[in-house]
Amino acid sequence: MAAQRAARTKDEVDHPSSPVLQFGPDKPLKLDAGTILSPFQIAYQTYGTLNDARSNAILVCHALTGDQHVANTNPVTGKPGWWEVLIGPGKIIDTNRFFVICSNVIGGCLGSTGPASTNPSTGKPYGLDLPIITIRDMVRAQAMLVDHFGIEKLFCVLGGSMGGMQVLEWAASHSERVFCALPIATGARHSSQNIAFHEVGRQAVMADPEWHGGKYLDFGKRPEKGLAVARMAAHITYLSEAALHRKFGRNLQDRDALTFGFDADFQIESYLRHQGMTFVDRFDANSYLYLTRAMDYFDLAADHGGRLADAFAGTKTRFCLVSFTSDWLFPTEESRSIVHALNAAGASVSFVEIETDRGHDAFLLDEPELFAAINGFIASAARARGLNL
């Protein structure tokens, strides 16, 4: 089964099962690194129907290990879309009313150009020859996708974590194209602690002897052990201590007594090992390096002279920010600082802090308060937009 998933992941890199938009030399992607990516492609999914006025489009931005399969069965894992609980016919983001777009980010590994993609100049995977990608680069590519649909202004852009960073970048760089924005469980910059956790993960990948300086695909190898450790370390940050205690405590895994060895005695150990090994079957190790680096580089205030409010100067976009009390990866104060900056810029902004012990991952789970906040904000914005829904 694991080998089959790995094979499907490889197939999805250059020839995804989802729709793909290819950009030739006439439409290069200018990168913050000072280089140009050309040609390149974006894999995406859409749900619902674009209305005649092209005014009902919602762009969903995925998090670090997400993809374009937000509301359909994932072709690699066979699991439901990562936000199917929120998006679909008759759901909070009702695809009977809205046209929803979700793309795999540039630098990803499920169909958009990334380090596992074939470099047309060599015929081999890019590996580390791919230029460093930033959040702004991801948004530039998404804007080109939105242009393809003839959409001048998106009704809403929403996403959590790294997806929330993209939402903020959309609102800062393309405010005239975003009617309302919903950044969830995110921040305007990556903290030093978050950068530190990412560096641990990257070093775990690069220390794996099968990494081969990033050229592992040329050798038919994958740094599975290193990437699994990276995923295990990151997954801890997505949960809270309370959630870990509630789910696992110090319960033993399929045994009545300690083994006095280094097997997975505790349920939490077994859980993390499972998370690590299932992750390596569906995700490219170099993509993990590139996307964590993109998050580390994100600093919206630094991009605007050190003053966050200037990033939103003159904006007409409506905002709703959501945080979770137990999220220590992007704590509530990160969202509050964005709210203060938006207030200073004279923006229309609402803020919801949701009490939960589920940690950072709460934005992906069935959280009634989150759904109520999103539903209320979307409904209010739709009325203001004049959408006959």
mmCIF file of C-alpha atoms in Angstrom, residues 252-266 269:
data_model
loop_
_atom_site.group_PDB
_atom_site.id
_atom_site.type_symbol
_atom_site.label_atom_id
_atom_site.label_comp_id
_atom_site.label_asym_id
_atom_site.label_seq_id
_atom_site.Cartn_x
_atom_site.Cartn_y
_atom_site.Cartn_z
ATOM 1 C CA LEU A 252 0.636 2.159 26.701
ATOM 2 C CA GLN A 253 0.356 0.913 23.129
ATOM 3 C CA ASP A 254 -0.980 -2.669 22.865
ATOM 4 C CA ARG A 255 0.806 -3.862 25.987
ATOM 5 C CA ASP A 256 0.254 -4.155 29.712
ATOM 6 C CA ALA A 257 3.738 -3.197 30.900
ATOM 7 C CA LEU A 258 6.841 -1.289 29.854
ATOM 8 C CA THR A 259 9.235 -3.257 27.639
ATOM 9 C CA PHE A 260 12.363 -1.580 28.987
ATOM 10 C CA GLY A 261 13.481 -0.987 25.398
ATOM 11 C CA PHE A 262 13.030 1.537 22.616
ATOM 12 C CA ASP A 263 9.963 0.179 20.915
ATOM 13 C CA ALA A 264 6.839 2.367 20.899
ATOM 14 C CA ASP A 265 5.720 1.685 24.468
ATOM 15 C CA PHE A 266 3.376 4.680 24.617
ATOM 16 C CA GLU A 269 4.962 7.320 20.260
#
